[in-house]
């Protein structure tokens, strides 16, 4: 589903991703862990074309974006990638002036141009799945953070993505609201959805991820199965990180 080759990224001369080579298989759940500032968000955003690459190549669902392509060609490819990739951010980014249901069906109507009635049926099905059907006519500011994030997940799922990207989906939540969001993501993992999750929730990563990618200072320091990484980290850097998190 994802393959990067010597992927690099600089922000005004500062190299924040250095020669990243990784793959994510279809159906795999991968957690990206690492200290703050290590490049996790930047990498995740590149999977969805939200950051321009500075070097190398990335392929998502067979669509490739290359530093050597023309800007026009790249934009065309990125547009295709976005159509089948869903992303959930730390800040839920719901439209405040739209109801919960309108938030979920917006892209179906505008991007996919699905007839309203059909979009609403699908939207209600997704809201039911995240346990929020009874909130469909509320505005986001009437919902808790956990509920808003579950709406954001339903909205991303509405486009029927092949790949879901989560960037610290519970970091902005009060502690008592974290579990309801993680439960929805876990349920999704069990459906076979390909997912990449940046998280600081170690217990959750251990439980839900097939594989861990551990980053520090813009490089992949270590990767392995969840079991390997948490029980037998190979590098000093990872051992230090895990101790820090305890
Ligand atoms: P993480 O998600 O692991 O905390 P980030 O990917 O957000 O790390 O950031 C990696 C590095 O890139 C940091 O040094 C950060 O300051 C820098 N960075 C991220 N986004 C930008 C930007 N838009 N402009 C300049 N520097 C950025
Ligand atoms: Mg981040």
CSV table of C-alpha atoms and ligand atoms in Angstrom, one decimal:
chain,number,residue,atom,x,y,z
A,1,UNK,CA,0.0,0.0,0.0
A,2,UNK,CA,2.9,2.3,0.8
A,3,UNK,CA,6.5,2.3,-0.4
A,4,UNK,CA,9.0,5.0,0.1
A,5,UNK,CA,12.5,5.1,-1.5
A,6,UNK,CA,15.1,7.4,-0.1
A,7,UNK,CA,12.4,9.8,0.8
A,8,UNK,CA,13.7,13.1,2.2
A,9,UNK,CA,12.3,16.4,3.3
A,10,UNK,CA,13.8,19.7,4.2
A,11,UNK,CA,12.3,22.8,5.6
A,12,UNK,CA,14.4,25.8,4.5
A,13,UNK,CA,17.6,23.9,4.7
A,14,UNK,CA,16.8,21.9,7.7
A,15,UNK,CA,16.6,18.2,6.8
A,16,UNK,CA,13.8,16.7,8.9
A,17,UNK,CA,13.4,13.4,7.0
A,18,UNK,CA,16.5,11.6,5.8
A,19,UNK,CA,16.4,8.8,3.3
A,20,UNK,CA,13.4,7.0,4.6
A,21,UNK,CA,12.9,3.6,3.1
A,22,UNK,CA,9.8,1.7,4.3
A,23,UNK,CA,6.8,-0.2,3.2
A,24,UNK,CA,3.3,-0.8,4.5
A,25,UNK,CA,1.5,-3.8,3.3
A,26,UNK,CA,-2.2,-3.9,2.4
A,27,UNK,CA,-4.2,-4.8,5.6
A,28,UNK,CA,-1.3,-4.0,7.9
A,29,UNK,CA,-1.6,-1.7,11.0
A,30,UNK,CA,1.6,0.2,11.6
A,31,UNK,CA,2.3,2.5,14.5
A,32,UNK,CA,4.9,5.2,14.1
A,33,UNK,CA,6.5,6.0,17.5
A,34,UNK,CA,9.3,8.4,18.4
A,35,UNK,CA,10.1,11.5,20.4
A,36,UNK,CA,8.6,14.9,19.6
A,37,UNK,CA,10.2,16.6,16.6
A,38,UNK,CA,11.5,13.3,15.1
A,39,UNK,CA,9.5,13.8,11.8
A,40,UNK,CA,6.5,11.5,12.4
A,41,UNK,CA,3.9,14.0,11.4
A,42,UNK,CA,5.9,15.2,8.4
A,43,UNK,CA,6.2,11.6,7.2
A,44,UNK,CA,2.5,10.8,7.7
A,45,UNK,CA,1.6,14.0,5.9
A,46,UNK,CA,3.7,13.0,2.9
A,47,UNK,CA,1.7,9.7,2.6
A,48,UNK,CA,-1.2,12.0,1.8
A,49,UNK,CA,0.5,14.6,-0.3
A,50,UNK,CA,0.1,17.3,2.4
A,51,UNK,CA,3.9,17.9,2.3
A,52,UNK,CA,6.0,18.2,-0.8
A,53,UNK,CA,8.9,15.8,-1.0
A,54,UNK,CA,12.4,17.2,-1.3
A,55,UNK,CA,14.0,14.0,-2.6
A,56,UNK,CA,13.3,10.4,-3.4
A,57,UNK,CA,10.0,8.7,-4.2
A,58,UNK,CA,6.8,7.6,-2.6
A,59,UNK,CA,4.2,5.2,-3.8
A,60,UNK,CA,0.7,5.0,-2.3
A,61,UNK,CA,-1.7,2.4,-3.6
A,62,UNK,CA,0.4,2.0,-6.8
A,63,UNK,CA,0.4,5.8,-7.5
A,64,UNK,CA,3.8,7.3,-7.4
A,65,UNK,CA,5.1,10.7,-6.6
A,66,UNK,CA,8.7,11.5,-7.4
A,67,UNK,CA,11.0,14.5,-6.7
A,68,UNK,CA,11.9,14.4,-10.4
A,69,UNK,CA,8.4,14.8,-11.7
A,70,UNK,CA,7.2,18.2,-12.8
A,71,UNK,CA,5.1,20.0,-10.3
A,72,UNK,CA,2.0,19.5,-12.5
A,73,UNK,CA,2.5,15.8,-12.7
A,74,UNK,CA,3.1,15.6,-9.0
A,75,UNK,CA,-0.1,17.5,-8.2
A,76,UNK,CA,-2.1,15.2,-10.5
A,77,UNK,CA,-0.7,12.1,-8.7
A,78,UNK,CA,-1.3,13.6,-5.2
A,79,UNK,CA,-4.9,14.3,-6.1
A,80,UNK,CA,-5.3,10.6,-7.0
A,81,UNK,CA,-3.7,9.5,-3.7
A,82,UNK,CA,-6.0,11.8,-1.7
A,83,UNK,CA,-9.1,10.2,-3.2
A,84,UNK,CA,-8.4,6.9,-1.6
A,85,UNK,CA,-6.6,8.0,1.6
A,86,UNK,CA,-8.4,9.2,4.8
A,87,UNK,CA,-6.6,11.3,7.4
A,88,UNK,CA,-7.5,12.0,11.0
A,89,UNK,CA,-5.6,14.8,12.8
A,90,UNK,CA,-4.9,15.7,16.4
A,91,UNK,CA,-7.3,18.7,16.1
A,92,UNK,CA,-10.5,17.3,14.7
A,93,UNK,CA,-10.9,20.0,12.1
A,94,UNK,CA,-14.7,19.6,11.8
A,95,UNK,CA,-16.6,22.4,10.0
A,96,UNK,CA,-18.2,24.3,12.9
A,97,UNK,CA,-21.1,25.7,11.0
A,98,UNK,CA,-22.2,22.2,9.7
A,99,UNK,CA,-24.0,19.6,11.6
A,100,UNK,CA,-22.4,16.2,12.5
A,101,UNK,CA,-24.2,14.5,9.6
A,102,UNK,CA,-23.3,17.4,7.2
A,103,UNK,CA,-19.7,17.1,8.2
A,104,UNK,CA,-19.7,13.4,7.4
A,105,UNK,CA,-21.5,13.6,4.0
A,106,UNK,CA,-19.8,16.8,2.7
A,107,UNK,CA,-17.1,15.1,0.7
A,108,UNK,CA,-19.6,12.5,-0.7
A,109,UNK,CA,-21.7,15.3,-2.1
A,110,UNK,CA,-19.0,17.6,-3.3
A,111,UNK,CA,-16.1,15.3,-4.3
A,112,UNK,CA,-17.9,12.0,-5.1
A,113,UNK,CA,-21.1,13.7,-6.3
A,114,UNK,CA,-23.2,11.0,-4.8
A,115,UNK,CA,-27.0,11.7,-4.7
A,116,UNK,CA,-28.0,13.3,-1.4
A,117,UNK,CA,-30.3,10.5,-0.3
A,118,UNK,CA,-27.7,7.8,-0.8
A,119,UNK,CA,-25.0,10.0,0.9
A,120,UNK,CA,-27.2,10.4,4.0
A,121,UNK,CA,-27.9,6.7,4.2
A,122,UNK,CA,-24.1,6.0,4.1
A,123,UNK,CA,-23.4,8.9,6.6
A,124,UNK,CA,-26.0,7.6,9.1
A,125,UNK,CA,-24.5,4.1,8.8
A,126,UNK,CA,-21.0,5.5,9.6
A,127,UNK,CA,-22.3,7.6,12.5
A,128,UNK,CA,-24.0,4.4,13.9
A,129,UNK,CA,-20.7,2.6,13.6
A,130,UNK,CA,-18.9,5.2,15.7
A,131,UNK,CA,-21.8,5.3,18.1
A,132,UNK,CA,-23.0,8.8,17.3
A,133,UNK,CA,-26.1,8.4,15.2
A,134,UNK,CA,-28.2,10.2,17.9
A,135,UNK,CA,-25.9,13.3,17.5
A,136,UNK,CA,-26.3,13.6,13.8
A,137,UNK,CA,-28.2,17.0,13.9
A,138,UNK,CA,-26.0,18.6,16.5
A,139,UNK,CA,-23.2,21.1,15.8
A,140,UNK,CA,-19.6,20.0,16.7
A,141,UNK,CA,-19.3,22.5,19.5
A,142,UNK,CA,-22.1,20.7,21.4
A,143,UNK,CA,-20.0,17.5,21.4
A,144,UNK,CA,-17.2,16.4,23.6
A,145,UNK,CA,-13.7,16.2,22.1
A,146,UNK,CA,-13.9,12.4,22.0
A,147,UNK,CA,-17.2,12.6,20.1
A,148,UNK,CA,-15.8,15.2,17.7
A,149,UNK,CA,-12.9,12.9,17.0
A,150,UNK,CA,-15.2,10.0,16.3
A,151,UNK,CA,-17.1,12.2,13.9
A,152,UNK,CA,-13.8,13.0,12.2
A,153,UNK,CA,-13.1,9.3,11.8
A,154,UNK,CA,-16.6,8.7,10.3
A,155,UNK,CA,-16.0,11.6,7.9
A,156,UNK,CA,-12.7,10.1,6.8
A,157,UNK,CA,-14.3,6.7,6.3
A,158,UNK,CA,-17.1,8.2,4.2
A,159,UNK,CA,-14.8,8.4,1.2
A,160,UNK,CA,-14.2,4.6,1.5
A,161,UNK,CA,-10.5,4.9,1.7
A,162,UNK,CA,-8.0,2.1,1.2
A,163,UNK,CA,-5.7,3.6,3.7
A,164,UNK,CA,-6.3,5.5,6.9
A,165,UNK,CA,-3.7,7.8,8.5
A,166,UNK,CA,-4.0,8.9,12.1
A,167,UNK,CA,-1.8,11.7,13.5
A,168,UNK,CA,-1.9,11.5,17.3
A,169,UNK,CA,-5.7,11.2,17.3
A,170,UNK,CA,-6.0,11.2,21.1
A,171,UNK,CA,-3.4,13.8,22.1
A,172,UNK,CA,-5.8,16.7,22.3
A,173,UNK,CA,-8.3,14.8,24.4
A,174,UNK,CA,-9.0,14.8,28.1
A,175,UNK,CA,-7.7,11.5,29.5
A,176,UNK,CA,-11.2,10.1,30.2
A,177,UNK,CA,-12.2,10.6,26.5
A,178,UNK,CA,-9.2,8.7,25.0
A,179,UNK,CA,-10.5,5.2,25.3
A,180,UNK,CA,-13.7,5.8,23.3
A,181,UNK,CA,-11.6,7.0,20.4
A,182,UNK,CA,-9.1,4.2,20.6
A,183,UNK,CA,-12.0,1.7,20.7
A,184,UNK,CA,-13.3,3.0,17.4
A,185,UNK,CA,-9.8,2.8,15.9
A,186,UNK,CA,-9.3,-0.8,17.2
A,187,UNK,CA,-12.6,-1.9,15.8
A,188,UNK,CA,-11.5,-0.5,12.4
A,189,UNK,CA,-8.2,-2.3,12.7
A,190,UNK,CA,-10.1,-5.6,13.0
A,191,UNK,CA,-11.9,-5.0,9.7
A,192,UNK,CA,-8.6,-5.3,7.8
A,193,UNK,CA,-8.2,-1.6,7.0
A,194,UNK,CA,-4.7,-0.6,6.2
A,195,UNK,CA,-3.7,2.0,8.8
A,196,UNK,CA,-0.7,4.1,9.9
A,197,UNK,CA,-1.0,5.6,13.3
A,198,UNK,CA,1.3,8.1,15.0
A,199,UNK,CA,0.6,7.8,18.7
A,200,UNK,CA,2.1,8.2,22.1
A,201,UNK,CA,-0.3,5.6,23.6
A,202,UNK,CA,2.1,2.8,24.1
A,203,UNK,CA,-0.4,0.2,25.4
A,204,UNK,CA,-2.6,0.9,22.4
A,205,UNK,CA,0.2,0.6,19.9
A,206,UNK,CA,1.3,-2.6,21.4
A,207,UNK,CA,-2.1,-4.1,21.2
A,208,UNK,CA,-3.3,-2.8,17.9
A,209,UNK,CA,-0.2,-2.5,15.7
A,210,UNK,CA,1.2,-5.4,13.6
A,211,UNK,CA,4.4,-3.5,13.2
A,212,UNK,CA,6.2,-0.6,14.9
A,213,UNK,CA,8.3,2.0,13.1
A,214,UNK,CA,10.5,3.9,15.6
A,215,UNK,CA,11.8,7.2,14.4
A,216,UNK,CA,14.3,9.7,15.9
A,217,UNK,CA,15.9,12.8,14.3
A,218,UNK,CA,14.4,12.2,10.9
A,219,UNK,CA,15.5,8.6,10.4
A,220,UNK,CA,13.9,5.2,11.0
A,221,UNK,CA,16.0,3.9,13.9
A,222,UNK,CA,14.3,0.6,14.3
A,223,UNK,CA,11.3,-1.4,13.0
A,224,UNK,CA,9.9,-4.7,13.9
A,225,UNK,CA,6.7,-6.5,15.1
A,226,UNK,CA,5.0,-5.0,18.0
A,227,UNK,CA,6.0,-7.9,20.1
A,228,UNK,CA,9.7,-7.5,19.1
A,229,UNK,CA,9.8,-3.8,19.6
A,230,UNK,CA,8.2,-3.7,23.1
A,231,UNK,CA,9.8,-6.9,24.5
A,232,UNK,CA,13.2,-6.8,22.9
A,233,UNK,CA,14.1,-3.3,21.4
A,234,UNK,CA,17.2,-3.6,19.4
A,235,UNK,CA,18.7,-0.1,19.8
A,236,UNK,CA,19.8,1.9,22.8
A,237,UNK,CA,17.7,4.8,21.5
A,238,UNK,CA,14.5,2.7,21.5
A,239,UNK,CA,15.2,1.4,25.0
A,240,UNK,CA,15.7,4.9,26.3
A,241,UNK,CA,12.5,6.0,24.6
A,242,UNK,CA,10.4,3.2,26.1
A,243,UNK,CA,11.8,3.8,29.5
A,244,UNK,CA,11.0,7.5,29.1
A,245,UNK,CA,7.4,6.7,28.3
A,246,UNK,CA,6.9,4.4,31.4
B,1,LIG,P1,6.9,15.0,15.2
B,1,LIG,O1,5.5,14.8,14.6
B,1,LIG,O2,7.7,13.7,15.3
B,1,LIG,O3,6.8,15.7,16.5
B,1,LIG,P2,7.3,16.8,13.0
B,1,LIG,O4,7.2,16.0,11.8
B,1,LIG,O5,6.1,17.7,13.4
B,1,LIG,O6,7.8,15.9,14.2
B,1,LIG,O7,8.5,17.8,12.9
B,1,LIG,C1,9.8,17.4,12.5
B,1,LIG,C2,10.7,18.6,12.4
B,1,LIG,O8,10.3,19.4,11.3
B,1,LIG,C3,10.7,19.5,13.6
B,1,LIG,O9,12.0,20.0,13.8
B,1,LIG,C4,9.8,20.6,13.2
B,1,LIG,O10,10.1,21.8,13.9
B,1,LIG,C5,10.1,20.7,11.7
B,1,LIG,N1,8.9,21.2,11.0
B,1,LIG,C6,7.7,20.6,10.8
B,1,LIG,N2,6.9,21.3,10.0
B,1,LIG,C7,7.5,22.4,9.6
B,1,LIG,C8,7.2,23.5,8.8
B,1,LIG,N3,6.0,23.6,8.2
B,1,LIG,N4,8.2,24.4,8.6
B,1,LIG,C9,9.4,24.3,9.2
B,1,LIG,N5,9.8,23.3,10.0
B,1,LIG,C10,8.8,22.3,10.2
B,2,LIG,MG1,3.6,15.3,15.3
